[in-house]
C-alpha positions as a printed NumPy array, in Angstrom:
array([[ -97.775,   -6.168,    8.956],
       [ -99.403,   -8.296,   12.118],
       [-101.187,  -11.306,    9.374],
       [ -98.286,  -11.018,    7.154],
       [ -96.444,  -13.739,    7.386],
       [ -92.286,  -13.957,    7.908],
       [ -89.504,  -16.226,    6.984],
       [ -86.445,  -15.811,    8.735],
       [ -82.828,  -17.214,    6.514],
       [ -80.424,  -17.427,    9.848],
       [ -77.102,  -18.071,    8.708],
       [ -74.704,  -19.218,   11.815],
       [ -77.548,  -20.851,   13.229],
       [ -75.32 ,  -22.831,   14.905],
       [ -73.512,  -19.97 ,   16.713],
       [ -73.264,  -18.522,   20.254],
       [ -75.381,  -15.463,   19.17 ],
       [ -77.994,  -17.396,   17.989],
       [ -78.307,  -20.28 ,   20.827],
       [ -77.906,  -17.154,   23.278],
       [ -80.257,  -14.645,   21.614],
       [ -81.559,  -15.338,   18.051],
       [ -83.459,  -18.52 ,   18.719],
       [ -84.899,  -17.559,   21.733],
       [ -85.762,  -14.56 ,   20.701],
       [ -87.567,  -16.296,   17.444],
       [ -89.688,  -18.309,   19.523],
       [ -90.668,  -15.464,   21.992],
       [ -91.463,  -13.484,   18.918],
       [ -93.869,  -16.509,   17.238],
       [ -95.299,  -16.795,   21.006],
       [ -96.357,  -13.014,   20.923],
       [ -97.942,  -12.886,   17.801],
       [ -96.436,   -9.762,   17.109],
       [ -95.768,  -10.999,   13.477],
       [ -98.137,  -13.321,   11.764],
       [ -96.562,  -16.507,   10.982],
       [ -92.905,  -17.308,   11.567],
       [ -90.689,  -19.772,    9.736],
       [ -86.966,  -20.288,   10.35 ],
       [ -84.382,  -21.884,    7.947],
       [ -81.346,  -22.502,    9.732],
       [ -77.532,  -22.716,    8.333],
       [ -74.655,  -22.672,    9.028],
       [ -71.773,  -24.982,    8.394],
       [ -71.973,  -27.949,    9.912],
       [ -73.531,  -31.025,    8.801],
       [ -76.61 ,  -31.891,   10.997],
       [ -80.14 ,  -33.393,   10.077],
       [ -82.761,  -31.154,   10.772],
       [ -83.938,  -32.922,   13.325],
       [ -80.897,  -32.826,   15.176],
       [ -80.997,  -28.801,   14.362],
       [ -84.481,  -29.083,   16.366],
       [ -82.667,  -30.915,   19.352],
       [ -80.145,  -28.13 ,   19.33 ],
       [ -82.19 ,  -25.298,   19.032],
       [ -84.569,  -26.752,   22.182],
       [ -81.71 ,  -27.17 ,   24.665],
       [ -80.563,  -23.714,   23.424],
       [ -83.682,  -22.255,   24.604],
       [ -84.283,  -24.247,   27.515],
       [ -80.819,  -22.874,   28.844],
       [ -80.745,  -18.987,   27.526],
       [ -84.262,  -18.095,   27.995],
       [ -85.612,  -15.108,   29.63 ],
       [ -89.174,  -15.992,   29.08 ],
       [ -90.883,  -19.295,   30.073],
       [ -91.228,  -21.645,   27.499],
       [ -94.651,  -23.124,   26.589],
       [ -94.646,  -26.705,   25.425],
       [ -97.198,  -26.285,   22.982],
       [ -95.992,  -23.618,   21.837],
       [ -92.829,  -24.714,   21.053],
       [ -94.499,  -27.901,   19.412],
       [ -95.738,  -25.133,   17.297],
       [ -93.051,  -23.379,   16.682],
       [ -90.578,  -26.499,   16.158],
       [ -92.468,  -27.907,   13.183],
       [ -91.833,  -24.282,   11.268],
       [ -87.925,  -24.583,   11.752],
       [ -85.626,  -26.041,    8.747],
       [ -82.079,  -26.817,    8.876],
       [ -80.157,  -26.716,    5.43 ],
       [ -75.914,  -26.796,    5.886],
       [ -74.133,  -24.948,    3.525],
       [ -72.467,  -27.489,    1.424],
       [ -75.869,  -27.764,   -0.339],
       [ -74.852,  -24.722,   -1.761],
       [ -77.42 ,  -21.685,   -3.106],
       [ -79.553,  -24.362,   -4.919],
       [ -79.947,  -25.91 ,   -1.588],
       [ -80.843,  -23.11 ,    0.285],
       [ -83.302,  -21.844,   -2.431],
       [ -85.16 ,  -25.731,   -2.324],
       [ -85.099,  -25.543,    1.802],
       [ -86.941,  -21.721,    2.151],
       [ -89.117,  -23.374,   -0.833],
       [ -90.204,  -26.192,    1.457],
       [ -90.319,  -23.658,    4.492],
       [ -93.012,  -21.78 ,    2.616],
       [ -94.963,  -24.165,    0.663],
       [ -97.812,  -23.987,    3.201],
       [ -98.093,  -20.252,    4.034],
       [-101.309,  -19.3  ,    3.266],
       [-102.273,  -15.257,    2.587],
       [-102.375,  -13.134,    0.143],
       [ -99.189,  -11.293,    0.733],
       [ -96.278,  -13.994,    0.098],
       [ -93.56 ,  -14.078,    3.08 ],
       [ -91.377,  -11.346,    4.307],
       [ -87.802,  -12.689,    3.718],
       [ -85.116,  -11.062,    6.547],
       [ -81.824,  -13.372,    6.114],
       [ -79.876,  -13.307,    9.515],
       [ -76.004,  -12.998,    9.287],
       [ -74.84 ,  -14.33 ,   12.166],
       [ -71.423,  -14.481,   11.155],
       [ -67.915,  -13.244,   11.012],
       [ -67.143,  -10.298,    9.278],
       [ -65.458,  -11.602,    6.903],
       [ -67.873,  -13.903,    5.627],
       [ -70.106,  -11.582,    5.106],
       [ -69.408,  -10.741,    1.42 ],
       [ -69.756,  -14.436,    0.395],
       [ -73.376,  -14.949,    2.311],
       [ -74.746,  -12.306,    0.295],
       [ -73.223,  -13.748,   -2.876],
       [ -75.128,  -16.866,   -2.437],
       [ -78.232,  -15.47 ,   -1.495],
       [ -78.413,  -13.9  ,   -4.372],
       [ -77.172,  -16.974,   -6.727],
       [ -80.111,  -18.63 ,   -4.889],
       [ -82.446,  -15.481,   -6.111],
       [ -83.535,  -14.508,   -2.143],
       [ -82.172,  -11.217,   -2.773],
       [ -84.766,   -9.814,   -4.442],
       [ -87.264,   -8.183,   -2.26 ],
       [ -86.233,   -9.261,    1.037],
       [ -84.079,   -7.634,    3.631],
       [ -80.614,   -8.356,    5.52 ],
       [ -79.126,   -8.004,    8.976],
       [ -76.106,   -7.574,    9.468],
       [ -73.744,   -7.381,   12.695],
       [ -70.982,   -5.287,   13.65 ],
       [ -68.426,   -4.026,   12.74 ],
       [ -68.994,   -2.858,    9.817],
       [ -66.056,   -2.826,    8.298],
       [ -62.762,   -1.772,   10.212],
       [ -61.656,    2.062,    8.868],
       [ -62.893,    4.065,    6.375],
       [ -61.639,    2.55 ,    2.706],
       [ -62.881,   -1.201,    4.376],
       [ -66.383,    0.61 ,    5.384],
       [ -66.886,    2.185,    1.654],
       [ -65.844,   -1.214,   -0.209],
       [ -68.04 ,   -3.533,    2.768],
       [ -70.844,   -1.191,    1.554],
       [ -70.523,   -1.087,   -1.787],
       [ -70.076,   -4.61 ,   -2.192],
       [ -73.439,   -5.445,   -0.151],
       [ -74.957,   -2.601,   -2.554],
       [ -74.067,   -4.517,   -5.522],
       [ -76.982,   -7.29 ,   -4.734],
       [ -79.209,   -5.343,   -1.839],
       [ -80.669,   -1.964,   -1.611],
       [ -79.689,    0.212,    0.785],
       [ -83.136,    0.601,    2.537],
       [ -83.074,   -3.413,    2.255],
       [ -80.262,   -3.743,    4.635],
       [ -80.459,   -3.278,    8.503],
       [ -77.048,   -2.598,    9.973],
       [ -77.65 ,   -3.77 ,   13.996],
       [ -76.596,   -2.143,   16.809],
       [ -78.301,   -4.504,   20.661],
       [ -78.249,   -1.117,   22.29 ],
       [ -80.538,    0.427,   20.582],
       [ -82.961,   -1.92 ,   20.774],
       [ -82.978,   -2.128,   24.642],
       [ -86.405,    0.008,   25.826],
       [ -84.108,    2.382,   28.075],
       [ -82.413,    3.878,   24.978],
       [ -85.616,    4.348,   23.425],
       [ -86.624,    6.397,   25.894],
       [ -84.124,    8.704,   25.717],
       [ -85.983,    9.977,   22.866],
       [ -89.314,   10.131,   24.475],
       [ -88.045,   11.638,   27.709],
       [ -86.448,   14.776,   25.767],
       [ -88.772,   15.018,   23.045],
       [ -91.894,   14.636,   25.368],
       [ -91.318,   16.337,   28.402],
       [ -91.5  ,   20.444,   28.477],
       [ -89.393,   20.383,   31.362],
       [ -86.311,   19.224,   30.066],
       [ -86.355,   19.784,   26.011],
       [ -85.404,   23.76 ,   26.453],
       [ -82.688,   23.184,   28.738],
       [ -80.943,   19.63 ,   26.7  ],
       [ -78.114,   22.415,   25.176],
       [ -74.671,   24.482,   25.95 ],
       [ -76.403,   26.826,   27.58 ],
       [ -77.167,   24.552,   30.738],
       [ -75.357,   20.975,   29.904],
       [ -71.459,   21.041,   31.289],
       [ -70.911,   17.969,   29.779],
       [ -72.416,   14.375,   28.831],
       [ -70.519,   11.163,   29.833],
       [ -71.331,    7.512,   28.196],
       [ -69.533,    4.956,   30.342],
       [ -70.007,    1.544,   29.02 ],
       [ -67.363,   -0.681,   31.413],
       [ -67.675,   -4.628,   31.167],
       [ -66.474,   -7.046,   33.766],
       [ -66.373,   -9.904,   31.245],
       [ -63.416,  -10.83 ,   29.074],
       [ -63.355,  -12.537,   25.835],
       [ -64.299,  -15.736,   26.053],
       [ -63.2  ,  -17.268,   23.348],
       [ -63.531,  -13.99 ,   21.248],
       [ -59.699,  -13.185,   21.762],
       [ -58.498,  -13.802,   17.871],
       [ -61.263,  -11.868,   16.522],
       [ -60.688,   -8.809,   19.372],
       [ -56.874,   -8.953,   18.187],
       [ -57.822,   -7.655,   14.681],
       [ -60.561,   -5.118,   16.526],
       [ -59.773,   -3.862,   20.118],
       [ -61.973,   -1.446,   22.042],
       [ -62.569,    1.214,   19.563],
       [ -63.894,   -0.568,   16.673],
       [ -66.045,   -3.62 ,   18.473],
       [ -67.776,   -0.708,   20.99 ],
       [ -67.623,    2.453,   20.712],
       [ -68.526,    3.099,   16.232],
       [ -70.961,    0.972,   16.829],
       [ -72.573,    1.534,   19.684],
       [ -71.307,    4.098,   22.088],
       [ -71.637,    6.292,   18.942],
       [ -75.028,    5.593,   18.314],
       [ -75.951,    6.377,   22.023],
       [ -74.331,    9.22 ,   21.606],
       [ -76.634,   10.927,   18.782],
       [ -80.09 ,    9.588,   20.7  ],
       [ -78.51 ,   11.74 ,   23.269],
       [ -77.33 ,   14.777,   20.671],
       [ -79.507,   15.042,   18.062],
       [ -82.008,   17.225,   17.316],
       [ -85.754,   17.138,   17.53 ],
       [ -86.756,   14.802,   13.959],
       [ -89.816,   16.25 ,   11.932],
       [ -91.861,   13.046,   12.883],
       [ -91.225,    9.985,   14.588],
       [ -90.244,    7.952,   11.58 ],
       [ -87.312,    6.036,   10.701],
       [ -85.902,    8.086,    7.85 ],
       [ -86.482,   11.623,   10.207],
       [ -84.401,   10.133,   12.721],
       [ -82.245,    8.303,   10.761],
       [ -81.545,   11.717,    9.376],
       [ -81.012,   13.681,   12.739],
       [ -78.587,   10.897,   13.969],
       [ -76.619,   11.386,   10.824],
       [ -76.623,   15.311,   11.234],
       [ -74.674,   14.808,   14.246],
       [ -72.535,   12.22 ,   12.662],
       [ -71.589,   15.2  ,    9.646],
       [ -71.36 ,   17.989,   12.76 ],
       [ -68.772,   15.492,   14.809],
       [ -65.118,   16.972,   15.162],
       [ -62.297,   14.365,   13.964],
       [ -61.303,   12.811,   17.106],
       [ -58.019,   13.948,   18.273],
       [ -55.312,   11.452,   19.79 ],
       [ -54.691,   13.653,   22.227],
       [ -58.026,   13.561,   23.714],
       [ -58.196,    9.505,   23.569],
       [ -56.863,    6.941,   26.8  ],
       [ -56.017,    3.537,   25.246],
       [ -55.84 ,    0.688,   27.798],
       [ -54.9  ,   -3.266,   27.967],
       [ -55.667,   -5.425,   30.653],
       [ -52.914,   -6.932,   32.868],
       [ -52.55 ,  -10.801,   31.317],
       [ -54.149,   -9.724,   28.072],
       [ -51.16 ,  -10.607,   25.869],
       [ -51.397,  -14.135,   27.535],
       [ -54.213,  -15.35 ,   26.067],
       [ -54.727,  -17.619,   23.239],
       [ -54.637,  -16.053,   20.181],
       [ -53.099,  -12.367,   21.024],
       [ -49.632,  -11.678,   19.655],
       [ -47.005,  -11.794,   22.526],
       [ -45.965,   -7.467,   22.151],
       [ -49.832,   -6.746,   21.091],
       [ -50.952,   -3.396,   21.228],
       [ -54.753,   -4.087,   21.001],
       [ -56.641,   -1.77 ,   23.311],
       [ -58.88 ,   -4.246,   25.291],
       [ -59.851,   -0.747,   27.481],
       [ -60.778,    3.73 ,   25.227],
       [ -61.443,    6.35 ,   26.953],
       [ -61.708,    9.601,   24.801],
       [ -63.28 ,   12.847,   24.972],
       [ -65.528,   13.593,   21.698],
       [ -66.651,   17.351,   20.483],
       [ -70.21 ,   18.459,   18.436],
       [ -69.66 ,   21.039,   16.512],
       [ -73.099,   22.794,   15.8  ],
       [ -75.129,   25.627,   17.502],
       [ -76.817,   22.983,   20.106],
       [ -73.456,   21.661,   21.315],
       [ -70.384,   23.879,   20.673],
       [ -67.74 ,   23.331,   23.174],
       [ -69.432,   20.387,   25.427],
       [ -67.344,   17.791,   25.438],
       [ -68.872,   14.331,   25.543],
       [ -66.36 ,   11.523,   27.57 ],
       [ -66.996,    7.687,   26.325],
       [ -65.722,    5.096,   28.116],
       [ -66.074,    1.568,   27.821],
       [ -63.478,   -1.801,   28.431],
       [ -62.856,   -5.217,   29.5  ],
       [ -62.725,   -6.623,   33.171],
       [ -63.199,   -4.058,   34.933],
       [ -64.254,   -2.796,   38.143],
       [ -68.232,   -3.272,   37.184],
       [ -71.077,   -3.879,   34.334],
       [ -72.511,   -1.003,   33.817],
       [ -74.365,    0.929,   31.281],
       [ -75.577,    4.845,   31.663],
       [ -75.446,    8.277,   30.366],
       [ -74.699,   10.364,   32.677],
       [ -75.793,   14.513,   31.799],
       [ -73.901,   16.918,   34.008],
       [ -75.967,   20.218,   34.277],
       [ -73.861,   23.431,   34.494],
       [ -73.525,   25.295,   38.282],
       [ -75.744,   27.98 ,   39.6  ],
       [ -73.977,   31.22 ,   41.229],
       [ -73.486,   30.503,   44.712],
       [ -72.925,   33.726,   46.212],
       [ -76.017,   33.866,   48.082],
       [ -75.205,   30.735,   50.324],
       [ -73.333,   31.02 ,   53.349],
       [ -69.735,   29.627,   54.008],
       [ -70.432,   25.807,   55.344],
       [ -73.463,   25.261,   53.352],
       [ -71.765,   22.121,   51.201],
       [ -73.004,   23.69 ,   48.273],
       [ -70.925,   23.025,   44.92 ],
       [ -69.33 ,   20.294,   47.076],
       [ -70.931,   17.188,   45.974],
       [ -70.28 ,   18.586,   42.111],
       [ -73.405,   19.193,   39.606],
       [ -76.74 ,   18.014,   39.62 ],
       [ -77.005,   15.21 ,   36.868],
       [ -79.335,   13.298,   35.037],
       [ -78.712,    9.573,   34.739],
       [ -80.206,    6.877,   32.497],
       [ -79.347,    3.393,   33.476],
       [ -79.515,    1.723,   30.363],
       [ -78.978,   -2.159,   31.877],
       [ -81.676,   -4.344,   31.515],
       [ -83.814,   -3.345,   34.572],
       [ -83.384,    0.44 ,   33.234],
       [ -83.464,    3.578,   35.843],
       [ -82.914,    7.092,   35.967],
       [ -81.958,    9.252,   38.711],
       [ -82.191,   13.217,   38.739],
       [ -79.892,   14.556,   41.847],
       [ -80.102,   18.06 ,   42.869],
       [ -79.12 ,   19.833,   46.27 ],
       [ -81.944,   20.109,   48.649],
       [ -81.942,   22.006,   52.475],
       [ -81.045,   19.62 ,   54.865],
       [ -84.064,   19.695,   57.417],
       [ -83.252,   21.523,   60.711],
       [ -81.436,   25.178,   62.035],
       [ -78.998,   26.822,   59.731],
       [ -78.678,   25.967,   56.201],
       [ -76.871,   22.94 ,   55.152],
       [ -77.804,   21.523,   51.547],
       [ -77.393,   18.062,   50.7  ],
       [ -77.221,   15.8  ,   47.425],
       [ -80.57 ,   14.649,   46.869],
       [ -82.106,   12.106,   44.188],
       [ -85.089,   11.572,   42.568],
       [ -85.456,    7.828,   40.917],
       [ -87.14 ,    5.798,   38.425],
       [ -86.946,    2.174,   37.888],
       [ -89.241,    0.452,   35.015],
       [ -89.79 ,   -2.596,   36.909],
       [ -91.855,   -0.632,   38.951],
       [ -94.201,   -0.341,   36.507],
       [ -96.836,   -2.788,   35.476],
       [ -96.164,   -2.972,   31.857],
       [ -92.406,   -3.869,   32.479],
       [ -92.964,   -7.783,   31.908],
       [ -94.167,   -6.652,   28.441],
       [ -90.86 ,   -5.223,   27.405],
       [ -89.185,   -6.799,   24.332],
       [ -85.229,   -8.494,   24.493],
       [ -83.157,   -6.319,   22.586],
       [ -82.889,   -8.519,   19.76 ],
       [ -86.719,   -9.151,   19.726],
       [ -87.209,   -5.63 ,   19.211],
       [ -84.324,   -5.354,   16.487],
       [ -85.837,   -8.633,   14.706],
       [ -89.463,   -7.619,   14.779],
       [ -88.329,   -3.65 ,   13.29 ],
       [ -86.51 ,   -5.409,   10.659],
       [ -89.321,   -7.728,    9.804],
       [ -91.078,   -4.309,    9.285],
       [ -89.18 ,   -2.402,    7.244],
       [ -88.141,   -0.166,   10.254],
       [ -84.51 ,    1.556,   10.161],
       [ -85.181,    3.602,   13.468],
       [ -82.439,    1.486,   15.273],
       [ -80.132,    0.87 ,   12.908],
       [ -77.035,    2.605,   11.268],
       [ -76.911,    3.518,    7.521],
       [ -73.927,    3.59 ,    5.587],
       [ -73.806,    7.23 ,    5.197],
       [ -73.971,    7.278,    9.136],
       [ -70.823,    4.536,    9.429],
       [ -69.069,    6.122,    6.924],
       [ -68.54 ,    9.013,    8.447],
       [ -67.716,    7.372,   11.756],
       [ -65.218,    5.888,   10.31 ],
       [ -64.015,    9.161,    8.369],
       [ -63.295,   11.223,   11.792],
       [ -61.922,    8.01 ,   13.491],
       [ -59.078,    8.253,   10.476],
       [ -56.576,   10.321,   12.906],
       [ -57.03 ,    8.652,   15.86 ],
       [ -56.415,    5.445,   13.768],
       [ -53.841,    6.817,   12.027],
       [ -51.767,    7.732,   15.459],
       [ -53.009,    5.972,   18.252],
       [ -51.954,    7.121,   21.82 ],
       [ -49.496,    3.801,   23.558],
       [ -51.234,    1.05 ,   25.424],
       [ -51.093,    2.17 ,   29.43 ],
       [ -51.935,   -1.614,   31.169],
       [ -54.252,   -1.661,   34.387],
       [ -55.477,   -4.31 ,   36.784],
       [ -57.88 ,   -6.489,   36.724],
       [ -60.994,   -4.929,   39.018],
       [ -60.144,   -1.459,   38.148],
       [ -61.451,    1.386,   36.341],
       [ -58.757,    2.234,   33.563],
       [ -55.393,    3.506,   32.788],
       [ -54.603,    6.484,   35.522],
       [ -54.864,    8.159,   32.609],
       [ -58.675,    8.742,   32.377],
       [ -58.5  ,   10.821,   35.534],
       [ -56.355,   13.898,   33.666],
       [ -58.525,   13.391,   30.424],
       [ -61.284,   14.508,   32.279],
       [ -60.082,   16.868,   34.663],
       [ -61.127,   19.473,   35.878],
       [ -63.884,   16.814,   36.153],
       [ -64.978,   13.457,   37.658],
       [ -65.983,   10.11 ,   36.348],
       [ -69.893,    9.68 ,   37.603],
       [ -68.725,    5.819,   37.926],
       [ -68.025,    4.321,   40.159],
       [ -71.188,    5.862,   41.833],
       [ -70.807,    7.262,   45.426],
       [ -73.897,    7.431,   45.961],
       [ -75.752,    3.672,   45.238],
       [ -79.229,    3.529,   43.738],
       [ -82.192,    2.85 ,   45.683],
       [ -83.163,   -0.431,   46.513],
       [ -86.059,   -1.388,   44.386],
       [ -89.198,   -1.664,   46.467],
       [ -90.374,   -5.006,   47.517],
       [ -93.975,   -6.283,   47.303]])
């Protein structure tokens, strides 16, 4: 694949996501030479010249790229950047793509990837434009969340997209799964004889997937008002992480095999019970521009989910996410069942600090930790909670890791569906969501900088949330 060129047609090229992630990511992919030559055809509703867009891209990369820019690489990349305003229509788009590909050399035609960094309501118009421009056949299309707002809209959206693109051409993006730490869940689970045999209900008491955010809505309040935390985060992100955590071993490390195992998890999930859900709204949300004065949109959600299969029967999965919370974290915490404690003397401390946990930190500087009881040095038999920790930035190859969007664009160009959501999977998730969407529990207020409404403790009782951590991660080693 490295010798095949790629043409990326980027819709919404002047938007926030393009500036922050996609334009810096495309430059880094070009610099890395993981792919063959790359051409970028950018388009948006804004009227500007090619030179004006290249200047915008340059400023965006300077501001947001996590990689140091090489001026020679940028100059070479800028020659491969083209711009066409949306007002040019399908014919103008086709003409610009042809111009971009005119100087491509090689035996294979460029692989076209259409990235739809546009609001969901605009996605179908874009697919129609691509079809009218003759750019659909043989190409691939990346779609941003949300993939519908309920089962009916998801089915309708998939049917409309399939009018122009086959399912194997469609890549529904989830940047959570593009992170190196998310991929490491598969390696950790299935490559290690220590953990693979105990990864089921006989040994695991419960699992938490916790993604609190300190950020608010910035300029997204009007979009968020019709979406909420469940549609915005749980269906598109947290359930996908749940599938990686709970799936059976795939028959091969191939996209189709992994997708099938993820879909089996979704098919086994029980419908979400509204009584197992806590919805919250941060104080002051209704004062945001674009928000209804009596809005019932949740900016926080916590829920309990069950997977009704042999491996996970009876094991609760607790999911939590929300805006303007105390900390920004992304963790998966696996709580193991506690052994009998009759042999330990009174006052030993066993059981007082809760069960053993295996914790994955999915943040950009990813870590994992295993906590366990150990004997305190000295006379008597007093136990303390200890932990072993591993940080990816401690390794010599950490600097070569791709950013999430870079990896996903790279995979989409190559046709690798491993980290993307299928139509079947997304429709099943909306199906199990129907009881909650039809009968949502009341929205509870919570203070800015808190961990959500007080009802979250009733949801998880007699257990406790892992966040906030009582024992902090160890400080990274210094050179």
